[in-house]
Coordinates of C-alpha atoms and ligand atoms in Angstrom, one line a residue:
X1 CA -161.3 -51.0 12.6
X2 CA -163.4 -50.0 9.3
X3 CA -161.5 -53.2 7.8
X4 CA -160.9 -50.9 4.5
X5 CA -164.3 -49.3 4.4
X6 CA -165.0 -45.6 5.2
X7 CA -167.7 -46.0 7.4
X8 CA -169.0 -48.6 9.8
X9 CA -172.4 -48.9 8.0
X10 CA -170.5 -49.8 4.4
X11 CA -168.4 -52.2 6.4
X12 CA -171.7 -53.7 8.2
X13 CA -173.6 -53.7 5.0
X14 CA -171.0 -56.5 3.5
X15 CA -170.5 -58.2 6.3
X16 CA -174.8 -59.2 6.1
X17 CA -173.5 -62.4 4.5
X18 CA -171.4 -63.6 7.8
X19 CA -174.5 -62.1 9.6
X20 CA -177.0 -64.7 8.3
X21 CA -174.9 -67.5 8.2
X22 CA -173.8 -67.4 11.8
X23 CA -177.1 -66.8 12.8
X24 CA -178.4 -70.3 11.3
X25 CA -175.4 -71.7 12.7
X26 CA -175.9 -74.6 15.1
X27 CA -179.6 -74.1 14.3
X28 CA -179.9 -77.9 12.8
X29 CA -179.3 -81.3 13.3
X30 CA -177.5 -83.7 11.2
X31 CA -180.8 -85.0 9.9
X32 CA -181.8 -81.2 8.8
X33 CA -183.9 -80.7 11.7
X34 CA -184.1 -77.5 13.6
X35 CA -182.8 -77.8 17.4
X36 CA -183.2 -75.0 19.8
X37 CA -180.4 -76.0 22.4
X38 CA -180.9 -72.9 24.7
X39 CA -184.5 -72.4 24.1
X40 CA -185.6 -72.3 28.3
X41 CA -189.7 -72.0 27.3
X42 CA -190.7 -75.7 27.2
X43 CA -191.7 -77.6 24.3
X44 CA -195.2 -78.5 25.7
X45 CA -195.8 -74.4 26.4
X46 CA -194.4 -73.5 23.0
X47 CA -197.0 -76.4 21.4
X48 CA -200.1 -75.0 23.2
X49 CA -198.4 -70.9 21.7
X50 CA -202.0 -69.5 20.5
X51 CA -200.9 -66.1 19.4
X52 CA -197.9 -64.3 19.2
X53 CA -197.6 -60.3 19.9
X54 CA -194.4 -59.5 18.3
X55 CA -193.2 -56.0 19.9
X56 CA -189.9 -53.7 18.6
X57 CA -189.2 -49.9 17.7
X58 CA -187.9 -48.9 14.0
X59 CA -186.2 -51.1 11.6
X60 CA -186.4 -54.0 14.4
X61 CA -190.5 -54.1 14.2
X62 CA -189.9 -54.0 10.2
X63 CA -188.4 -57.6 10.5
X64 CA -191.1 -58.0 12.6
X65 CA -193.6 -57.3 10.2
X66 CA -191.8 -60.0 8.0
X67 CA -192.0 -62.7 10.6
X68 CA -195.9 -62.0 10.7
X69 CA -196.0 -63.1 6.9
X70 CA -193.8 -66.3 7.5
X71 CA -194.8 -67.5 10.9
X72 CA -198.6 -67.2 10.2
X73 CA -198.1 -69.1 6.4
X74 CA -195.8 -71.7 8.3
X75 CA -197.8 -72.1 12.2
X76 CA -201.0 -71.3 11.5
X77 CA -200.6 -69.1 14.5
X78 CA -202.4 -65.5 14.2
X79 CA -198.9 -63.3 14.7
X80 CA -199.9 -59.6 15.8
X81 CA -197.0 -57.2 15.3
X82 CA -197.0 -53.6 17.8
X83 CA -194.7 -51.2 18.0
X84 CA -193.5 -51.5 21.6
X85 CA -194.2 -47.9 23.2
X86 CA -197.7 -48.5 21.3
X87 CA -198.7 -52.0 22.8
X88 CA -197.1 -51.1 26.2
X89 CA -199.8 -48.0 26.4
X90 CA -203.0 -49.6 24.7
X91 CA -204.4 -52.0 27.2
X92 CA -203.3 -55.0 25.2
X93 CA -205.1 -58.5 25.3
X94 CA -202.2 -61.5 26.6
X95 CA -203.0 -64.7 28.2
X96 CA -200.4 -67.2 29.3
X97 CA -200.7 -69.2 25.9
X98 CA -199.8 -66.0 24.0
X99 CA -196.2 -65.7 23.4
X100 CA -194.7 -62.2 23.4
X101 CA -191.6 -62.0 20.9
X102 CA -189.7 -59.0 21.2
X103 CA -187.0 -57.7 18.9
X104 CA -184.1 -55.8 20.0
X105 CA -180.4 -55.2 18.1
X106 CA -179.2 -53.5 21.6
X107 CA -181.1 -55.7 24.2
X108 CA -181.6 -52.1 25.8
X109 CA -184.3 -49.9 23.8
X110 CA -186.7 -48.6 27.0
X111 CA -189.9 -48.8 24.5
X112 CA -189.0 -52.3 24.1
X113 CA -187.7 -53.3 27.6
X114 CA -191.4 -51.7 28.9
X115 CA -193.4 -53.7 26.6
X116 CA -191.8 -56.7 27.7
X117 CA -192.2 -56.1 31.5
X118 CA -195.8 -55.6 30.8
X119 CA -195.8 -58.5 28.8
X120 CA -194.9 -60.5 32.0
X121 CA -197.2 -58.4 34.0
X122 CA -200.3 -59.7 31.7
X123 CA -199.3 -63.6 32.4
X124 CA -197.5 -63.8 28.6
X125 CA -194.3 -66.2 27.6
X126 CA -191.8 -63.9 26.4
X127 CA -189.1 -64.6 24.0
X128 CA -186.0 -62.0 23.1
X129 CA -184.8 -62.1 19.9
X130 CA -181.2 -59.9 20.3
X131 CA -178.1 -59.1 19.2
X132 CA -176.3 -58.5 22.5
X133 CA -175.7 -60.7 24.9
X134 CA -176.2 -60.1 28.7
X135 CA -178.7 -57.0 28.0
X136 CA -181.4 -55.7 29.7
X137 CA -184.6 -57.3 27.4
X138 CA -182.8 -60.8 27.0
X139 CA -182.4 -60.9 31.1
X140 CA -185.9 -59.8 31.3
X141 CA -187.2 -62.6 29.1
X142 CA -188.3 -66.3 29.9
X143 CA -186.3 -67.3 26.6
X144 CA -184.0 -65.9 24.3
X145 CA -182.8 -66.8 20.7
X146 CA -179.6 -64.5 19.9
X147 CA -179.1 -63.2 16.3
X148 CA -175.1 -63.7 15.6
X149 CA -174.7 -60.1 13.9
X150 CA -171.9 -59.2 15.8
X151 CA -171.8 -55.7 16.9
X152 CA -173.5 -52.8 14.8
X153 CA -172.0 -49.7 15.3
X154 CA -173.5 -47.6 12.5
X155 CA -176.8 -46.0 14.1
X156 CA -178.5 -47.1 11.1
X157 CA -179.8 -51.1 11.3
X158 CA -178.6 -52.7 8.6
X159 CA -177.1 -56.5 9.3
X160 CA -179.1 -56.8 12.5
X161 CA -182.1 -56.0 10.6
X162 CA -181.1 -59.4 8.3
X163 CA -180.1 -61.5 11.2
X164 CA -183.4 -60.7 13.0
X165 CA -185.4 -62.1 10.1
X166 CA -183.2 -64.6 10.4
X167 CA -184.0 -65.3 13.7
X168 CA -187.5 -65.0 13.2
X169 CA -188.0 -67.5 10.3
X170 CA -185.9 -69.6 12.4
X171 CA -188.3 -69.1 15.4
X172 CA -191.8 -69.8 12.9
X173 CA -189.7 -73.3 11.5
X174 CA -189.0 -74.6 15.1
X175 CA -192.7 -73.9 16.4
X176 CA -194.0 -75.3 12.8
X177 CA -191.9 -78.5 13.3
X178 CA -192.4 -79.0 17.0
X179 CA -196.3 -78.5 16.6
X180 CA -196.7 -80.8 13.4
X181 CA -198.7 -79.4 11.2
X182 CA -198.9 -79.6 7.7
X183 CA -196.4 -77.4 7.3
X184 CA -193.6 -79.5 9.9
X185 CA -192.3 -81.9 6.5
X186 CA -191.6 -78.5 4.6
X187 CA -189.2 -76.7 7.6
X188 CA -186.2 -78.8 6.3
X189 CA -186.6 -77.3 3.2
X190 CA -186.6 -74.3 4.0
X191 CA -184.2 -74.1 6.2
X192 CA -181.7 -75.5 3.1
X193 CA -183.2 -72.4 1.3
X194 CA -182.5 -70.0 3.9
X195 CA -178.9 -71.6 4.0
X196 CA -178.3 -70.5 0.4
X197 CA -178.8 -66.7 1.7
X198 CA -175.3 -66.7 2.5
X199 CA -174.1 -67.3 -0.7
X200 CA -176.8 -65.2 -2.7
X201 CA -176.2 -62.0 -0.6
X202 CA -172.7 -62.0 -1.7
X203 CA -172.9 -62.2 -5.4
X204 CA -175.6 -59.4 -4.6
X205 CA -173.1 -57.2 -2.7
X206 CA -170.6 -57.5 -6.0
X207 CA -173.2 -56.1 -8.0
X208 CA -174.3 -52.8 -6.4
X209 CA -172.6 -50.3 -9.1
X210 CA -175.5 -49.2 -10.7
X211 CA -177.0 -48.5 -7.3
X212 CA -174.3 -46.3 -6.2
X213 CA -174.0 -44.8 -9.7
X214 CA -178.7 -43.8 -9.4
X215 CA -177.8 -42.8 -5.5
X216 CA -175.2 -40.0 -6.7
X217 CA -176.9 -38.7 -9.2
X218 CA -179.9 -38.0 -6.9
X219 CA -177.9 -36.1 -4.3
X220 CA -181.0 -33.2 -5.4
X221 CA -183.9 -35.3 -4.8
X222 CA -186.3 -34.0 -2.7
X223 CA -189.0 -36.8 -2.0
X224 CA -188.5 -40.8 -2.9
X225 CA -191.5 -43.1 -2.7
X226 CA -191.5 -47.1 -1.7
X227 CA -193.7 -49.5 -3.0
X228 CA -193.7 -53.1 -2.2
X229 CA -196.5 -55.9 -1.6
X230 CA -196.9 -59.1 1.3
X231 CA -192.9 -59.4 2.5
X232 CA -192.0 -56.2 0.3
X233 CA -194.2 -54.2 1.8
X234 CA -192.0 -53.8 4.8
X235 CA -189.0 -54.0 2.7
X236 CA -190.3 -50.6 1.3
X237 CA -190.8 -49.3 4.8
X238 CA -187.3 -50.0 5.7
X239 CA -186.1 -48.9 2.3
X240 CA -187.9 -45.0 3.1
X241 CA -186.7 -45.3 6.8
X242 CA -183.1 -45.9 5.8
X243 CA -183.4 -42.8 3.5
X244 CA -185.1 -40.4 6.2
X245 CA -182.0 -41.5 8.7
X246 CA -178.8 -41.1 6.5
X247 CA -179.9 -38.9 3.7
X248 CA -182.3 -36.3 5.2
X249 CA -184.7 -36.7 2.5
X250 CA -188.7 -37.3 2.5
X251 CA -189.3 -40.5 1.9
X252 CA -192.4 -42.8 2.2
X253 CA -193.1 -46.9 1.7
X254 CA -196.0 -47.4 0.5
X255 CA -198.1 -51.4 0.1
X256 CA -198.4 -51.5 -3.6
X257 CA -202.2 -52.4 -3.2
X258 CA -202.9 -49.1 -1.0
X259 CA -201.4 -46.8 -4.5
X260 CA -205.2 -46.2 -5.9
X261 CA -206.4 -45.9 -2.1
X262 CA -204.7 -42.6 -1.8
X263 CA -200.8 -42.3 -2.7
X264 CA -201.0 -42.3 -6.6
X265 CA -201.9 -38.8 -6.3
X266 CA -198.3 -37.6 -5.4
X267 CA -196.8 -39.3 -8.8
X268 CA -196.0 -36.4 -10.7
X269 CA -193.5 -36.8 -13.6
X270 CA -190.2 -37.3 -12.4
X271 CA -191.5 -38.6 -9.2
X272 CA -189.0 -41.6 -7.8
X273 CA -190.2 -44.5 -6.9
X274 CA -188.6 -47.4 -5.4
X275 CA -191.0 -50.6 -6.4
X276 CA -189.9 -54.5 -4.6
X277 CA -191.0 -56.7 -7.2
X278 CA -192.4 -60.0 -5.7
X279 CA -190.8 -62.8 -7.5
X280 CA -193.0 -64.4 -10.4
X281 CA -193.7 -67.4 -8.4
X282 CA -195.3 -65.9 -5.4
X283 CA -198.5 -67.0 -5.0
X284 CA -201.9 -64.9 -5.5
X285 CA -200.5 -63.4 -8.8
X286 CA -199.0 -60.3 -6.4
X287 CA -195.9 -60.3 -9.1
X288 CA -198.5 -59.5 -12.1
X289 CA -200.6 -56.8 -9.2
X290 CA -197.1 -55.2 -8.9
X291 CA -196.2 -54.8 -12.3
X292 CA -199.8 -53.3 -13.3
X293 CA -198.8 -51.0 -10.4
X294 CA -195.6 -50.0 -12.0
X295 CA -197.4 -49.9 -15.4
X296 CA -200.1 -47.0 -13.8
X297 CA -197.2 -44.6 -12.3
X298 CA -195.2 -45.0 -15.1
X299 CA -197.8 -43.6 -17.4
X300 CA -198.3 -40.7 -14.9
X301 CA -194.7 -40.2 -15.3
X302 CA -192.9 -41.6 -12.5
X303 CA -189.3 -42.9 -12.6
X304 CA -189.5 -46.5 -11.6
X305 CA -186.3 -47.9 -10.0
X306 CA -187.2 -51.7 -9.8
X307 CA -186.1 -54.5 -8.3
X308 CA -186.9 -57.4 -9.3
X309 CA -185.8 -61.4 -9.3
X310 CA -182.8 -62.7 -11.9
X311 CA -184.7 -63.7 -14.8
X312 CA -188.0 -61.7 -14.4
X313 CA -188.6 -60.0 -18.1
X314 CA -192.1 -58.5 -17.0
X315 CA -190.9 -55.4 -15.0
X316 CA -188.8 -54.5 -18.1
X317 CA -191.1 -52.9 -20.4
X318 CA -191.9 -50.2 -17.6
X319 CA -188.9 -49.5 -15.3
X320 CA -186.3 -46.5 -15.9
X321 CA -183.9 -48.9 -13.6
X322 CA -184.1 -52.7 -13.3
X323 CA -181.7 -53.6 -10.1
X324 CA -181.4 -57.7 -10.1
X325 CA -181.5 -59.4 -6.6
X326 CA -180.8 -63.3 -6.9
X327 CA -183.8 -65.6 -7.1
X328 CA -185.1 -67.5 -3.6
X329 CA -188.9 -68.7 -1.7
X330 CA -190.8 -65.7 -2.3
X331 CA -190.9 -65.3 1.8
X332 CA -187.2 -65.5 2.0
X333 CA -187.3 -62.2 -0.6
X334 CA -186.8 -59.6 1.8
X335 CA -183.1 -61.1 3.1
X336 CA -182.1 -60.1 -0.5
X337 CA -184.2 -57.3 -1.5
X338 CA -184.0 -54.8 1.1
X339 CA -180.0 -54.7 0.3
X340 CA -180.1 -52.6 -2.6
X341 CA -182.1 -50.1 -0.9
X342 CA -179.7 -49.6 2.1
X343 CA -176.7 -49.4 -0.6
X344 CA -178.9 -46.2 -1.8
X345 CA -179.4 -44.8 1.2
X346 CA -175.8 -45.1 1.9
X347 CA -174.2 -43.6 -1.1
X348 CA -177.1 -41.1 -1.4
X349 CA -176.0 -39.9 2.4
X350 CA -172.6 -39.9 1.3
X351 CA -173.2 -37.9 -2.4
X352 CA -174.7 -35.2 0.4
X353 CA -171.5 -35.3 2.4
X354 CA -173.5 -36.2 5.2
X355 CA -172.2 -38.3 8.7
X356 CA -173.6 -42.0 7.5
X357 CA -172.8 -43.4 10.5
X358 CA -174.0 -40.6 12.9
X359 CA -176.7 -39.0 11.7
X360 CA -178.2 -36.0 13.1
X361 CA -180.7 -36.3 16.2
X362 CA -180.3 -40.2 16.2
X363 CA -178.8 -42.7 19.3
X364 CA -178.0 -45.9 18.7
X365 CA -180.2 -46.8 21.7
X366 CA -182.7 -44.9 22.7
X367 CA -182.8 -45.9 26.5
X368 CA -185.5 -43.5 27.3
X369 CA -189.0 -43.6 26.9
Ligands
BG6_401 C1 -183.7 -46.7 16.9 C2 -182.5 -46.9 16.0 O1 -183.6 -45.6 17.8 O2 -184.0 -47.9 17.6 C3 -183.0 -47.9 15.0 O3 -182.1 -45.6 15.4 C4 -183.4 -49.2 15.7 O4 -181.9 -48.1 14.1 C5 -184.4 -48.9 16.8 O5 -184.0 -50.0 14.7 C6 -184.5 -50.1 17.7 O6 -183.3 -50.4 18.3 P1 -183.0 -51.8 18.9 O7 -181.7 -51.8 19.5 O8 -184.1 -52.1 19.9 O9 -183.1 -52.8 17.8

């Protein structure tokens, strides 16, 4: 049932291609345009949506924190993102025009499932964005969009994770186009970019050698750091959490811009350090702020494992390790990005001879509070 791989989490890491794909399956029209057949909130509620709370536990509320980037640069709707057992417990602020998006791989996480009901309680919409169908948060919800992952048994999130930002990008497209803003002419082409994913995430998966090879030879290491900037910043999130669940080992993600706030005083020479280069087209300059950033812990000797876009001569000059992800929009990144960083984790948990896809202390679902 491991289809030739020997663990469920290896398997589920190559199948992320399929995991996209079918999830922007049957998303479009002929004409490009993005139809939401089952969507049961209305079109008129969805147009008068002024804020979205998006709530989810772990690596769900890191594709979360990727919507927030994409839906807010796409809507113009202010996107908040809570972990659920937080927003459930802090008196939050819903009206019926806010919209509560919750994000589930299991449909049954009890943090999640409570935030939703409270959701409802406050007068919200709320929308389920899940991997299983006929669970307990979907049922719970006034509307549901399903990510097509099929099922994840590896306690680690790795192709739900990608199908939820999936999901979610698809979710910001649909409310851009249905509210027509300046963004509405743009959704098409994005979605045709988000179709190439696929296709990208494959040549990506034939490439992860070098990966493997850095992941082995660090079976020893005691602390890894994460660095990453607007999208990347929860890439590096994941990236550390992915580590702390298969491989036992401290690890932190970091935003690039926080490093002189505070974290640059842990590099010490030898010091790992994971950095998610932003593409050199994403806007603000954040691609030259991230490589001054790896330029600064390089020269207090850190070893900088990059990755970076196809093409992108910059980072060279100052990484130990360049690992190539294919080139895409710079909000589309983290689809691509985040994939050498569960290959690590993997092979690192598996240099350790440790249970990949049990790991100690861990459930798959966490149905209590
Ligand atoms: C955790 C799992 O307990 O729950 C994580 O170990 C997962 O992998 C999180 O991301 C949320 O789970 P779900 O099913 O709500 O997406």
């Amino acid at each position: 049932e491991k289809g030739g791989y020997s663990t469920f989490m290896e398997k589920e890491i190559y199948e992320q291609p399929h995991a996209v794909g079918d999830t922007l399956l049957g998303r479009t029209d002929d004409t490009g345009r993005l139809v939401l057949d089952d969507m049961s909130i209305s079109e008129e509620q969805l147009r008068d949506v002024d804020r979205i709370i998006i709530v989810a536990c772990g690596t769900a509320a890191y594709a979360g924190m990727v919507a927030k980037y994409a839906i807010e640069h796409w809507t113009r709707i202010p996107v908040e993102v809570s972990l659920a057992h937080e927003f459930r417990y802090s008196d939050p602020i819903a009206s019926e025009r806010t919209l509560v998006v919750s994000i589930s791989q299991s449909g049954e996480t009890m943090d999640t499932l409570m935030a939703v009901k409270h959701a409802h309680e406050l007068g919200a919409m709320t929308l389920s964005i899940c991997n299983t169908h006929g669970s307990t948060i979907p049922r719970e919800s006034d509307a549901v969009l399903y990510t097509h992952a099929g099922p994840e048994i590896a306690v680690a999130s790795t192709k739900a994770f990608l199908a939820q930002i999936t999901a979610c990008y698809i979710l910001g497209l649909y409310l851009a186009q249905l509210r027509g803003g300046t963004f509405a002419d743009d959704a098409q082409a994005v979605m045709k970019e988000l179709h190439e994913i696929p296709a990208k995430l494959e040549e990506l998966l034939g490439n992860m050698d070098r990966v493997s090879e850095i992941a082995r030879f660090m079976a020893d290491t005691r602390s890894v750091l994460f660095l990453g900037r607007n999208v990347g910043f929860p890439v590096a999130l994941e990236g550390a959490l992915k580590l702390k669940e298969l491989a036992y080992i401290h690890a932190e993600g970091f935003a690039a811009g926080e490093l002189k706030h505070g974290p640059i005083a842990l590099i010490e020479p030898g010091q790992p350090v994971f950095i998610v280069v932003p593409g050199p087209g994403t806007p603000h300059e954040l691609h030259k702020k991230v490589v001054s950033n790896i330029q600064e812990i390089r020269a207090r000797g850190a070893r900088t494992l990059v990755i970076a876009e196809d093409g992108d001569e910059d980072v060279v000059p100052f990484a130990d390790e360049v690992i190539r992800v294919p080139k895409t929009a710079p909000l589309l990144a983290p689809l691509l990005s985040v994939v050498p960083l569960q290959v690590f984790a993997l092979q690192l948990s598996t240099a350790k001879g440790l249970d990949v896809d049990q790991p100690r202390n861990l459930a798959k679902s966490v149905t209590v509070e």
